[in-house]
XYZ file of C-alpha atoms in Angstrom:
427
model
C 103.545 94.250 144.246
C 101.584 91.389 142.672
C 100.888 93.561 139.624
C 104.604 94.342 139.215
C 105.527 90.662 139.498
C 102.921 89.783 136.863
C 104.260 92.488 134.531
C 107.812 91.221 135.007
C 106.857 87.621 134.260
C 104.897 88.702 131.173
C 107.815 90.790 129.920
C 110.339 87.984 130.427
C 108.147 85.556 128.494
C 107.644 88.069 125.692
C 111.311 88.984 125.422
C 112.249 85.308 125.431
C 110.061 84.925 122.341
C 111.776 87.913 120.759
C 115.180 86.411 121.425
C 115.491 82.635 121.596
C 112.540 81.878 119.318
C 112.927 84.830 116.953
C 114.152 82.663 114.061
C 111.630 79.878 114.552
C 109.139 81.593 112.257
C 106.587 81.947 115.075
C 107.643 85.347 116.403
C 106.241 88.524 114.905
C 107.762 91.902 115.718
C 105.023 94.435 116.440
C 104.975 98.057 117.508
C 104.824 97.825 121.275
C 105.704 99.611 124.511
C 106.472 97.403 127.516
C 106.785 100.055 130.239
C 104.062 102.257 131.703
C 106.699 104.975 132.111
C 107.401 105.254 128.368
C 105.185 107.807 126.605
C 104.841 109.705 123.318
C 106.703 107.209 121.140
C 107.043 108.509 117.573
C 109.111 107.307 114.610
C 109.033 109.338 111.391
C 111.151 110.817 108.603
C 113.224 113.627 110.043
C 111.509 116.949 109.423
C 108.009 115.507 108.905
C 106.352 114.244 112.077
C 103.286 113.048 110.128
C 105.298 110.843 107.741
C 105.472 107.063 107.637
C 108.878 105.688 108.788
C 110.058 104.757 105.288
C 113.321 105.786 103.664
C 115.058 104.896 100.439
C 118.133 102.679 100.619
C 121.316 104.727 100.270
C 119.543 108.082 100.504
C 120.377 110.948 102.875
C 116.965 110.601 104.560
C 116.991 109.736 108.248
C 114.315 108.422 110.559
C 113.861 110.052 113.955
C 112.740 108.109 117.024
C 111.445 110.127 119.980
C 110.109 108.940 123.310
C 109.786 110.156 126.900
C 110.564 108.279 130.087
C 108.561 109.598 133.045
C 111.558 109.523 135.338
C 113.791 112.219 136.758
C 116.965 110.177 136.257
C 118.605 109.335 132.951
C 118.541 105.625 132.152
C 120.956 103.467 130.208
C 119.057 102.731 127.002
C 120.480 100.916 123.995
C 119.017 99.767 120.705
C 119.406 97.132 118.060
C 117.927 96.782 114.565
C 116.395 93.495 113.362
C 115.718 92.673 109.707
C 112.325 91.001 109.199
C 110.509 89.259 106.375
C 107.294 90.572 104.829
C 105.324 88.987 107.706
C 107.555 90.613 110.373
C 109.313 87.431 111.452
C 113.069 87.798 111.930
C 114.897 87.067 108.671
C 117.294 84.122 108.383
C 120.335 86.368 107.896
C 122.911 87.597 110.376
C 122.998 91.172 111.665
C 126.574 91.693 110.508
C 125.371 90.937 106.983
C 122.584 93.500 106.766
C 124.052 96.170 109.069
C 127.088 98.399 108.737
C 128.442 99.216 112.170
C 127.540 97.594 115.462
C 124.516 95.452 116.370
C 123.984 97.141 119.763
C 124.449 100.849 120.395
C 123.639 103.287 123.212
C 121.035 106.041 122.926
C 123.143 109.025 123.904
C 120.847 111.884 122.823
C 118.650 112.779 125.797
C 117.462 115.842 127.703
C 115.591 116.383 130.976
C 112.245 118.209 130.918
C 112.161 121.889 131.905
C 109.463 123.604 134.022
C 106.883 120.811 133.643
C 104.494 119.461 136.260
C 105.293 115.925 135.090
C 109.036 115.257 135.061
C 110.460 113.206 132.218
C 113.551 112.533 130.132
C 113.249 112.901 126.360
C 115.297 110.460 124.250
C 116.001 110.728 120.538
C 117.719 108.550 117.952
C 118.443 108.978 114.234
C 118.532 105.955 111.908
C 120.748 105.414 109.932
C 123.799 106.792 111.728
C 127.566 106.285 111.911
C 127.171 103.322 114.260
C 124.277 101.560 112.538
C 123.202 101.648 108.887
C 120.965 99.045 107.186
C 122.470 97.660 103.955
C 119.456 95.688 102.731
C 115.951 96.818 101.901
C 113.000 95.338 103.730
C 111.131 95.486 107.026
C 113.041 96.383 110.174
C 112.271 96.340 113.881
C 113.957 98.959 116.054
C 114.278 97.415 119.515
C 115.148 99.574 122.555
C 116.347 97.867 125.734
C 117.759 98.892 129.113
C 121.097 98.298 130.867
C 122.735 96.607 127.863
C 120.397 93.666 128.332
C 118.498 92.584 125.217
C 116.038 90.741 127.428
C 115.004 94.003 129.101
C 113.067 95.410 126.137
C 111.161 98.660 126.689
C 109.795 99.326 123.193
C 109.710 98.091 119.602
C 108.994 100.189 116.512
C 108.669 99.051 112.912
C 110.292 100.894 109.999
C 110.942 100.302 106.305
C 113.884 100.571 103.927
C 112.885 100.568 100.253
C 114.932 100.061 97.105
C 112.660 101.400 94.343
C 112.781 98.701 91.679
C 109.079 98.762 90.763
C 106.564 101.544 90.288
C 103.163 101.434 91.982
C 100.189 103.318 90.579
C 96.775 103.270 92.158
C 93.360 104.831 92.560
C 90.851 104.930 95.407
C 87.175 104.942 94.455
C 83.768 104.013 95.761
C 83.407 100.254 95.987
C 82.158 98.767 92.726
C 79.266 96.898 94.355
C 78.173 99.751 96.617
C 74.920 101.635 96.218
C 74.872 105.409 95.678
C 75.200 106.144 99.387
C 77.858 103.512 99.955
C 80.312 103.273 102.815
C 83.271 101.376 101.316
C 86.379 102.400 99.396
C 88.040 100.249 96.759
C 91.794 100.481 96.148
C 92.805 99.397 92.642
C 96.512 99.471 91.829
C 99.229 98.196 89.524
C 102.805 97.093 90.191
C 104.880 98.040 87.143
C 108.191 96.210 86.836
C 110.911 97.363 84.465
C 114.044 96.185 86.312
C 113.527 92.886 88.115
C 113.608 89.455 86.476
C 110.449 88.015 87.978
C 109.947 84.398 86.957
C 106.853 83.665 89.050
C 105.084 86.961 89.774
C 102.197 85.398 91.708
C 104.662 83.956 94.239
C 107.713 86.194 93.998
C 105.843 89.455 94.613
C 103.952 90.021 97.869
C 101.919 93.177 98.436
C 100.616 94.715 101.644
C 97.768 97.232 101.527
C 97.085 99.425 104.559
C 94.629 102.158 105.494
C 96.026 105.051 107.558
C 98.922 102.851 108.770
C 96.578 100.487 110.597
C 97.928 96.972 111.008
C 94.783 95.319 112.331
C 92.860 95.506 109.035
C 95.792 95.418 106.573
C 95.262 93.260 103.463
C 98.207 90.924 102.907
C 97.044 88.035 100.745
C 96.346 89.696 97.388
C 97.565 88.050 94.189
C 97.535 89.937 90.870
C 94.202 89.598 89.105
C 95.877 90.070 85.732
C 99.449 89.942 84.457
C 100.225 91.806 81.241
C 103.842 92.045 80.113
C 105.558 93.745 83.063
C 102.385 94.926 84.783
C 100.796 93.173 87.758
C 97.226 94.409 87.971
C 95.364 94.256 91.300
C 91.974 95.389 90.011
C 89.474 93.612 92.240
C 85.899 94.339 93.301
C 85.823 92.812 96.790
C 89.277 91.684 97.895
C 90.750 95.196 98.026
C 87.884 96.981 99.790
C 87.986 98.896 103.090
C 85.284 100.605 105.074
C 85.655 104.299 104.327
C 85.158 105.085 107.995
C 84.711 108.647 109.179
C 86.982 111.632 109.620
C 88.967 111.336 112.837
C 87.855 113.203 115.924
C 90.316 115.763 117.265
C 91.228 117.883 120.267
C 93.713 120.655 120.977
C 95.668 120.608 124.254
C 98.512 122.901 123.221
C 97.906 125.299 126.122
C 96.207 125.508 129.511
C 95.516 129.235 129.252
C 92.266 128.649 127.382
C 90.119 125.784 126.154
C 91.319 124.414 122.834
C 89.112 122.762 120.216
C 86.827 120.110 121.745
C 88.105 120.822 125.264
C 85.338 121.327 127.815
C 87.242 122.073 131.008
C 90.782 122.558 132.288
C 91.456 122.112 135.991
C 94.631 122.039 138.055
C 94.530 119.478 140.825
C 97.919 119.773 142.439
C 100.335 118.833 141.112
C 98.832 117.967 137.682
C 96.573 119.446 135.020
C 93.369 117.625 134.109
C 91.717 118.271 130.759
C 88.148 117.089 130.232
C 87.125 116.825 126.599
C 83.637 117.697 125.405
C 81.295 114.718 125.639
C 81.278 112.600 122.491
C 78.382 110.742 120.906
C 78.059 107.845 118.491
C 78.330 109.056 114.888
C 77.111 105.902 113.165
C 73.647 107.391 112.597
C 74.726 110.926 111.725
C 75.317 112.612 108.387
C 78.829 112.801 106.988
C 80.640 116.087 107.593
C 84.001 116.419 105.810
C 86.816 118.356 107.439
C 90.587 118.314 107.282
C 92.414 116.242 109.876
C 95.612 114.173 110.215
C 94.250 110.664 109.640
C 94.756 109.583 113.227
C 98.162 111.126 113.932
C 99.253 113.667 116.540
C 101.890 116.368 116.914
C 103.628 117.522 120.092
C 103.281 121.309 120.127
C 102.701 124.219 122.493
C 100.981 127.575 122.090
C 102.909 128.819 125.104
C 106.352 130.380 124.920
C 108.684 127.411 124.619
C 111.969 126.970 122.783
C 112.003 123.186 122.659
C 108.671 121.362 122.514
C 110.368 118.016 123.179
C 111.463 119.039 126.694
C 109.163 121.954 127.592
C 105.756 120.541 126.656
C 103.949 119.264 129.730
C 101.838 116.155 130.320
C 98.129 116.341 131.174
C 95.542 113.824 132.303
C 93.025 113.862 129.437
C 89.512 112.572 130.177
C 87.390 111.061 127.376
C 83.608 110.552 127.640
C 81.517 108.670 125.060
C 77.782 108.928 125.754
C 75.708 105.830 124.992
C 72.272 104.553 126.045
C 73.760 101.265 127.290
C 77.122 99.463 127.371
C 78.125 97.188 124.498
C 78.290 93.502 125.360
C 80.792 90.932 124.106
C 83.759 93.255 123.717
C 85.454 96.479 124.732
C 85.340 100.107 123.619
C 88.757 101.694 123.140
C 90.273 105.025 122.228
C 92.276 104.426 119.048
C 94.837 106.144 116.838
C 98.516 107.071 116.842
C 98.075 108.214 120.455
C 97.550 104.533 121.367
C 100.183 103.203 118.971
C 97.389 102.019 116.629
C 96.567 99.247 119.072
C 93.568 98.515 121.300
C 94.513 97.017 124.651
C 94.021 97.463 128.400
C 95.908 100.771 128.403
C 93.253 102.456 126.237
C 90.176 100.416 127.161
C 87.251 102.551 128.340
C 85.182 101.759 131.431
C 81.409 102.008 131.625
C 80.057 104.621 134.039
C 76.500 103.648 135.037
C 75.741 106.967 136.716
C 76.689 109.061 133.685
C 75.627 106.490 131.069
C 78.926 106.873 129.279
C 82.225 105.182 128.597
C 85.141 106.925 130.293
C 88.929 106.827 129.972
C 91.770 108.940 131.357
C 95.074 109.053 129.492
C 98.305 110.878 130.294
C 99.163 112.774 127.104
C 101.772 115.320 126.129
C 100.819 118.833 125.015
C 99.828 118.833 121.378
C 97.136 118.386 118.752
C 95.551 114.939 118.540
C 93.371 112.841 116.258
C 91.534 109.747 117.513
C 88.529 107.484 117.046
C 86.489 105.116 119.170
C 86.577 101.441 118.224
C 84.688 98.380 119.386
C 86.832 95.264 119.865
C 84.843 92.002 120.005
C 86.215 89.453 122.464
C 89.027 87.503 120.813
C 89.003 89.611 117.641
C 92.218 90.830 116.019
C 90.472 93.520 113.985
C 88.867 96.623 115.461
C 85.452 97.906 114.414
C 84.991 101.665 114.101
C 81.918 101.573 111.842
C 79.232 101.127 114.512
C 80.627 103.907 116.700
C 81.943 106.290 114.054
C 79.964 105.513 110.908
C 81.409 104.834 107.466
C 81.279 106.871 104.244
C 83.062 106.427 100.935
C 83.687 110.201 100.819
C 85.952 110.035 103.887
C 89.510 111.167 103.217
C 91.989 108.347 103.926
C 95.617 107.553 103.164
C 96.430 104.118 101.755
C 99.934 102.658 101.920
C 100.988 99.993 99.420
C 104.170 97.943 99.909
C 105.619 95.564 97.307
C 108.091 92.873 98.406
C 110.201 90.680 96.126
C 111.669 87.285 96.897
C 112.476 84.578 94.371
C 113.454 80.973 95.019
C 117.135 81.838 95.465
C 116.609 84.770 97.859
C 117.269 84.562 101.584
C 115.211 87.601 102.576
C 112.297 89.750 101.426
C 113.339 92.918 99.600
C 111.046 95.934 99.756
C 111.103 97.034 96.116
C 108.195 99.454 95.991
C 106.203 101.780 98.207
C 103.587 104.457 97.644
C 100.932 106.385 99.569
C 97.631 107.089 97.816
C 95.069 109.541 99.112
C 91.375 108.809 98.591
C 90.547 112.443 97.808
C 92.894 112.511 94.789
C 91.110 111.257 91.681
């Protein structure tokens, strides 16, 4: 009871910040889930579950939101869409200006799970739609709330609407100052403008550089190193460098009939399935082994006979074990990736098991194929460290996302005028 009261108080405080103080410049909309009952939240371009939620303004492309509520009864969920600036604060423009349709709309596409040990309701939403279509480019927050009450927020997901006014070209290479066996990757790129009248390019253009859609280590303060005619050149040696990291770990829980990849044991403890993964070890001192993976994403799939994976895939308790000689002091060890919403918090924090000399975590996950990593989070840190636990190599295959925003002195909001994804393996 005390825990529920604490959660309610925390949620009310958080939602108050999202509402009353949203335009104060202090609120930042982040991907978040505020209910323990909400699972498997995904937002992607329709038809490509591994895609970033970006679509071109005025195009026929739609974004698809999916999530499950671990409840047997259908709930009254609604959504709204909030335009944000490049820093994810709510923009100083009204919803009726940047949206066609209605500000609040119900989520009417839902279905109850079929023949699963864990009962749930699957909800889906397409954006844009007849009731809600963004008219401006930029950053958007999709906010889902319950019982027509904007203060009862259950989840927030970021997405992007781009109007392609600039072209972005880039290259990923080994860091300039690295030795032969280096661990860092350098992302050099150019913003090529042939349409916009940019008077002050160092101030009017803001770029955001991300690795594998991670927000914790995104680079947001880059200014062009050189400006030649209509080309803004971001060719740096240190400011645009990321740890190469390591290929993501993976496991296959698409069936309970046999052990999938990196699954050690499957047991049924009525009424639920428990899947114990093979024990993991620290990879920081091991040689690099390249293999193809999904850069931290996951897909909901089944190798059993199902017609609809969204409603017929079951949920399992998945048990992670990371062997170590001793626990790490001054921080936490977390499971990390799209399966945790690219965040490290209490929900994915591992506990030290003295008897087994290992970190352990159990997560309730839907049938599918998953990528993940282990990260160390120092106390009070906003950035997660995967290097010590996973190792880092410049040969690692990574995706880099580059966003270009435009706002001059007369603008009232940040326009997203360019976007590109660059893969480190493409030279």
